């Protein structure tokens, strides 16, 4: 069975740098599942229902590890469900570098490592 790393974020793996891609591929083949938009007026019950749908979609790939980052209440639901199945759930840790362009400050995020949710 092929090992799979699920990228459950709004940042497609095709946009990642070499370091992040290499680190993800240590877990398996990277498969993107876009993190959904969450209506700020959603109820807790609606978040649970959406979370369960997301969890089931992720589980179709039998992942070894999942990068999960997005709207907090939905992310926490999905993280907890995955951890119940002993699936490693990760966050991307980045270094923020501020770059001045004229009068505007722009932030550049440089991937450093994955950190497991505990």
JSON list of C-alpha atoms in Angstrom, two decimals:
[
{"chain": "A", "resi": 1, "resn": "UNK", "atom": "CA", "xyz": [0.00, 0.00, 0.00]},
{"chain": "A", "resi": 2, "resn": "UNK", "atom": "CA", "xyz": [1.30, 3.44, -0.96]},
{"chain": "A", "resi": 3, "resn": "UNK", "atom": "CA", "xyz": [2.16, 5.76, 1.93]},
{"chain": "A", "resi": 4, "resn": "UNK", "atom": "CA", "xyz": [0.31, 9.08, 1.74]},
{"chain": "A", "resi": 5, "resn": "UNK", "atom": "CA", "xyz": [0.86, 12.53, 3.27]},
{"chain": "A", "resi": 6, "resn": "UNK", "atom": "CA", "xyz": [-2.34, 14.59, 3.05]},
{"chain": "A", "resi": 7, "resn": "UNK", "atom": "CA", "xyz": [-1.99, 18.34, 2.72]},
{"chain": "A", "resi": 8, "resn": "UNK", "atom": "CA", "xyz": [-5.28, 19.60, 4.21]},
{"chain": "A", "resi": 9, "resn": "UNK", "atom": "CA", "xyz": [-4.67, 23.35, 3.88]},
{"chain": "A", "resi": 10, "resn": "UNK", "atom": "CA", "xyz": [-5.34, 26.22, 1.49]},
{"chain": "A", "resi": 11, "resn": "UNK", "atom": "CA", "xyz": [-1.73, 26.09, 0.31]},
{"chain": "A", "resi": 12, "resn": "UNK", "atom": "CA", "xyz": [-1.35, 23.67, -2.61]},
{"chain": "A", "resi": 13, "resn": "UNK", "atom": "CA", "xyz": [1.79, 21.55, -2.46]},
{"chain": "A", "resi": 14, "resn": "UNK", "atom": "CA", "xyz": [2.65, 22.76, -5.97]},
{"chain": "A", "resi": 15, "resn": "UNK", "atom": "CA", "xyz": [3.43, 26.15, -4.37]},
{"chain": "A", "resi": 16, "resn": "UNK", "atom": "CA", "xyz": [5.72, 24.72, -1.66]},
{"chain": "A", "resi": 17, "resn": "UNK", "atom": "CA", "xyz": [9.44, 25.18, -1.63]},
{"chain": "A", "resi": 18, "resn": "UNK", "atom": "CA", "xyz": [11.87, 22.30, -2.00]},
{"chain": "A", "resi": 19, "resn": "UNK", "atom": "CA", "xyz": [12.49, 21.93, 1.75]},
{"chain": "A", "resi": 20, "resn": "UNK", "atom": "CA", "xyz": [8.80, 21.56, 2.62]},
{"chain": "A", "resi": 21, "resn": "UNK", "atom": "CA", "xyz": [8.19, 19.14, -0.24]},
{"chain": "A", "resi": 22, "resn": "UNK", "atom": "CA", "xyz": [11.17, 17.01, 0.76]},
{"chain": "A", "resi": 23, "resn": "UNK", "atom": "CA", "xyz": [10.04, 16.89, 4.40]},
{"chain": "A", "resi": 24, "resn": "UNK", "atom": "CA", "xyz": [6.47, 15.93, 3.42]},
{"chain": "A", "resi": 25, "resn": "UNK", "atom": "CA", "xyz": [7.64, 13.21, 1.06]},
{"chain": "A", "resi": 26, "resn": "UNK", "atom": "CA", "xyz": [9.47, 11.53, 3.95]},
{"chain": "A", "resi": 27, "resn": "UNK", "atom": "CA", "xyz": [5.97, 10.48, 5.06]},
{"chain": "A", "resi": 28, "resn": "UNK", "atom": "CA", "xyz": [4.72, 9.49, 1.63]},
{"chain": "A", "resi": 29, "resn": "UNK", "atom": "CA", "xyz": [3.25, 10.75, -1.60]},
{"chain": "A", "resi": 30, "resn": "UNK", "atom": "CA", "xyz": [1.69, 14.20, -1.11]},
{"chain": "A", "resi": 31, "resn": "UNK", "atom": "CA", "xyz": [-2.03, 14.48, -1.85]},
{"chain": "A", "resi": 32, "resn": "UNK", "atom": "CA", "xyz": [-3.79, 17.88, -1.61]},
{"chain": "A", "resi": 33, "resn": "UNK", "atom": "CA", "xyz": [-7.26, 18.23, -0.13]},
{"chain": "A", "resi": 34, "resn": "UNK", "atom": "CA", "xyz": [-8.28, 21.90, -0.01]},
{"chain": "A", "resi": 35, "resn": "UNK", "atom": "CA", "xyz": [-9.36, 23.16, 3.41]},
{"chain": "A", "resi": 36, "resn": "UNK", "atom": "CA", "xyz": [-12.94, 24.44, 2.94]},
{"chain": "A", "resi": 37, "resn": "UNK", "atom": "CA", "xyz": [-14.16, 27.97, 3.48]},
{"chain": "A", "resi": 38, "resn": "UNK", "atom": "CA", "xyz": [-16.04, 28.17, 6.77]},
{"chain": "A", "resi": 39, "resn": "UNK", "atom": "CA", "xyz": [-18.99, 30.50, 7.17]},
{"chain": "A", "resi": 40, "resn": "UNK", "atom": "CA", "xyz": [-18.38, 32.59, 10.31]},
{"chain": "A", "resi": 41, "resn": "UNK", "atom": "CA", "xyz": [-22.07, 32.16, 11.16]},
{"chain": "A", "resi": 42, "resn": "UNK", "atom": "CA", "xyz": [-21.83, 28.35, 11.24]},
{"chain": "A", "resi": 43, "resn": "UNK", "atom": "CA", "xyz": [-23.10, 26.69, 14.38]},
{"chain": "A", "resi": 44, "resn": "UNK", "atom": "CA", "xyz": [-21.05, 24.19, 16.37]},
{"chain": "A", "resi": 45, "resn": "UNK", "atom": "CA", "xyz": [-23.26, 21.43, 14.95]},
{"chain": "A", "resi": 46, "resn": "UNK", "atom": "CA", "xyz": [-22.58, 22.59, 11.38]},
{"chain": "A", "resi": 47, "resn": "UNK", "atom": "CA", "xyz": [-18.83, 22.62, 12.11]},
{"chain": "A", "resi": 48, "resn": "UNK", "atom": "CA", "xyz": [-19.06, 19.06, 13.42]},
{"chain": "A", "resi": 49, "resn": "UNK", "atom": "CA", "xyz": [-20.95, 17.94, 10.31]},
{"chain": "A", "resi": 50, "resn": "UNK", "atom": "CA", "xyz": [-18.44, 19.62, 8.00]},
{"chain": "A", "resi": 51, "resn": "UNK", "atom": "CA", "xyz": [-15.60, 18.24, 10.09]},
{"chain": "A", "resi": 52, "resn": "UNK", "atom": "CA", "xyz": [-16.93, 14.73, 9.75]},
{"chain": "A", "resi": 53, "resn": "UNK", "atom": "CA", "xyz": [-17.18, 15.13, 5.97]},
{"chain": "A", "resi": 54, "resn": "UNK", "atom": "CA", "xyz": [-13.59, 16.38, 5.83]},
{"chain": "A", "resi": 55, "resn": "UNK", "atom": "CA", "xyz": [-12.39, 13.55, 8.08]},
{"chain": "A", "resi": 56, "resn": "UNK", "atom": "CA", "xyz": [-14.04, 10.94, 5.84]},
{"chain": "A", "resi": 57, "resn": "UNK", "atom": "CA", "xyz": [-12.52, 12.49, 2.70]},
{"chain": "A", "resi": 58, "resn": "UNK", "atom": "CA", "xyz": [-9.05, 12.46, 4.29]},
{"chain": "A", "resi": 59, "resn": "UNK", "atom": "CA", "xyz": [-9.45, 8.87, 5.46]},
{"chain": "A", "resi": 60, "resn": "UNK", "atom": "CA", "xyz": [-10.14, 7.69, 1.88]},
{"chain": "A", "resi": 61, "resn": "UNK", "atom": "CA", "xyz": [-6.39, 8.07, 1.31]},
{"chain": "A", "resi": 62, "resn": "UNK", "atom": "CA", "xyz": [-5.36, 6.05, 4.39]},
{"chain": "A", "resi": 63, "resn": "UNK", "atom": "CA", "xyz": [-2.76, 8.70, 5.31]},
{"chain": "A", "resi": 64, "resn": "UNK", "atom": "CA", "xyz": [0.37, 8.19, 7.37]},
{"chain": "A", "resi": 65, "resn": "UNK", "atom": "CA", "xyz": [0.39, 11.90, 8.22]},
{"chain": "A", "resi": 66, "resn": "UNK", "atom": "CA", "xyz": [-1.82, 14.95, 7.63]},
{"chain": "A", "resi": 67, "resn": "UNK", "atom": "CA", "xyz": [-0.83, 18.61, 7.47]},
{"chain": "A", "resi": 68, "resn": "UNK", "atom": "CA", "xyz": [-3.91, 20.36, 8.89]},
{"chain": "A", "resi": 69, "resn": "UNK", "atom": "CA", "xyz": [-4.16, 24.13, 8.98]},
{"chain": "A", "resi": 70, "resn": "UNK", "atom": "CA", "xyz": [-7.20, 26.33, 8.46]},
{"chain": "A", "resi": 71, "resn": "UNK", "atom": "CA", "xyz": [-10.15, 27.84, 10.32]},
{"chain": "A", "resi": 72, "resn": "UNK", "atom": "CA", "xyz": [-9.52, 26.94, 13.95]},
{"chain": "A", "resi": 73, "resn": "UNK", "atom": "CA", "xyz": [-12.76, 25.27, 15.07]},
{"chain": "A", "resi": 74, "resn": "UNK", "atom": "CA", "xyz": [-12.92, 23.04, 12.01]},
{"chain": "A", "resi": 75, "resn": "UNK", "atom": "CA", "xyz": [-9.21, 22.26, 12.20]},
{"chain": "A", "resi": 76, "resn": "UNK", "atom": "CA", "xyz": [-9.49, 21.24, 15.86]},
{"chain": "A", "resi": 77, "resn": "UNK", "atom": "CA", "xyz": [-12.40, 18.93, 15.07]},
{"chain": "A", "resi": 78, "resn": "UNK", "atom": "CA", "xyz": [-10.50, 17.24, 12.22]},
{"chain": "A", "resi": 79, "resn": "UNK", "atom": "CA", "xyz": [-7.25, 17.05, 14.21]},
{"chain": "A", "resi": 80, "resn": "UNK", "atom": "CA", "xyz": [-9.02, 15.35, 17.10]},
{"chain": "A", "resi": 81, "resn": "UNK", "atom": "CA", "xyz": [-10.75, 12.84, 14.83]},
{"chain": "A", "resi": 82, "resn": "UNK", "atom": "CA", "xyz": [-7.49, 11.94, 13.08]},
{"chain": "A", "resi": 83, "resn": "UNK", "atom": "CA", "xyz": [-5.61, 11.60, 16.34]},
{"chain": "A", "resi": 84, "resn": "UNK", "atom": "CA", "xyz": [-8.31, 9.20, 17.61]},
{"chain": "A", "resi": 85, "resn": "UNK", "atom": "CA", "xyz": [-7.14, 6.92, 14.77]},
{"chain": "A", "resi": 86, "resn": "UNK", "atom": "CA", "xyz": [-3.48, 7.42, 15.72]},
{"chain": "A", "resi": 87, "resn": "UNK", "atom": "CA", "xyz": [-2.73, 9.38, 12.56]},
{"chain": "A", "resi": 88, "resn": "UNK", "atom": "CA", "xyz": [0.13, 11.84, 12.86]},
{"chain": "A", "resi": 89, "resn": "UNK", "atom": "CA", "xyz": [-1.24, 15.37, 12.41]},
{"chain": "A", "resi": 90, "resn": "UNK", "atom": "CA", "xyz": [1.19, 18.19, 11.68]},
{"chain": "A", "resi": 91, "resn": "UNK", "atom": "CA", "xyz": [1.46, 21.95, 11.44]},
{"chain": "A", "resi": 92, "resn": "UNK", "atom": "CA", "xyz": [3.94, 23.76, 9.21]},
{"chain": "A", "resi": 93, "resn": "UNK", "atom": "CA", "xyz": [6.35, 25.89, 11.23]},
{"chain": "A", "resi": 94, "resn": "UNK", "atom": "CA", "xyz": [7.70, 28.93, 9.42]},
{"chain": "A", "resi": 95, "resn": "UNK", "atom": "CA", "xyz": [10.02, 31.82, 10.03]},
{"chain": "A", "resi": 96, "resn": "UNK", "atom": "CA", "xyz": [8.45, 35.20, 9.29]},
{"chain": "A", "resi": 97, "resn": "UNK", "atom": "CA", "xyz": [10.69, 37.69, 7.54]},
{"chain": "A", "resi": 98, "resn": "UNK", "atom": "CA", "xyz": [9.51, 41.29, 7.13]},
{"chain": "A", "resi": 99, "resn": "UNK", "atom": "CA", "xyz": [10.55, 42.93, 3.88]},
{"chain": "A", "resi": 100, "resn": "UNK", "atom": "CA", "xyz": [10.06, 46.66, 3.27]},
{"chain": "A", "resi": 101, "resn": "UNK", "atom": "CA", "xyz": [8.94, 47.61, -0.23]},
{"chain": "A", "resi": 102, "resn": "UNK", "atom": "CA", "xyz": [8.68, 51.39, -0.27]},
{"chain": "A", "resi": 103, "resn": "UNK", "atom": "CA", "xyz": [6.14, 52.33, 2.40]},
{"chain": "A", "resi": 104, "resn": "UNK", "atom": "CA", "xyz": [4.71, 48.82, 2.62]},
{"chain": "A", "resi": 105, "resn": "UNK", "atom": "CA", "xyz": [5.88, 45.99, 4.81]},
{"chain": "A", "resi": 106, "resn": "UNK", "atom": "CA", "xyz": [5.43, 42.56, 3.33]},
{"chain": "A", "resi": 107, "resn": "UNK", "atom": "CA", "xyz": [5.85, 39.31, 5.24]},
{"chain": "A", "resi": 108, "resn": "UNK", "atom": "CA", "xyz": [7.63, 36.36, 3.69]},
{"chain": "A", "resi": 109, "resn": "UNK", "atom": "CA", "xyz": [7.20, 32.98, 5.39]},
{"chain": "A", "resi": 110, "resn": "UNK", "atom": "CA", "xyz": [10.05, 30.50, 5.15]},
{"chain": "A", "resi": 111, "resn": "UNK", "atom": "CA", "xyz": [9.27, 26.85, 5.96]},
{"chain": "A", "resi": 112, "resn": "UNK", "atom": "CA", "xyz": [11.45, 25.41, 8.74]},
{"chain": "A", "resi": 113, "resn": "UNK", "atom": "CA", "xyz": [9.83, 22.13, 9.79]},
{"chain": "A", "resi": 114, "resn": "UNK", "atom": "CA", "xyz": [6.66, 20.23, 10.58]},
{"chain": "A", "resi": 115, "resn": "UNK", "atom": "CA", "xyz": [5.54, 20.01, 14.22]},
{"chain": "A", "resi": 116, "resn": "UNK", "atom": "CA", "xyz": [3.13, 17.36, 15.44]},
{"chain": "A", "resi": 117, "resn": "UNK", "atom": "CA", "xyz": [-0.03, 18.37, 17.26]},
{"chain": "A", "resi": 118, "resn": "UNK", "atom": "CA", "xyz": [0.00, 16.85, 20.73]}
]
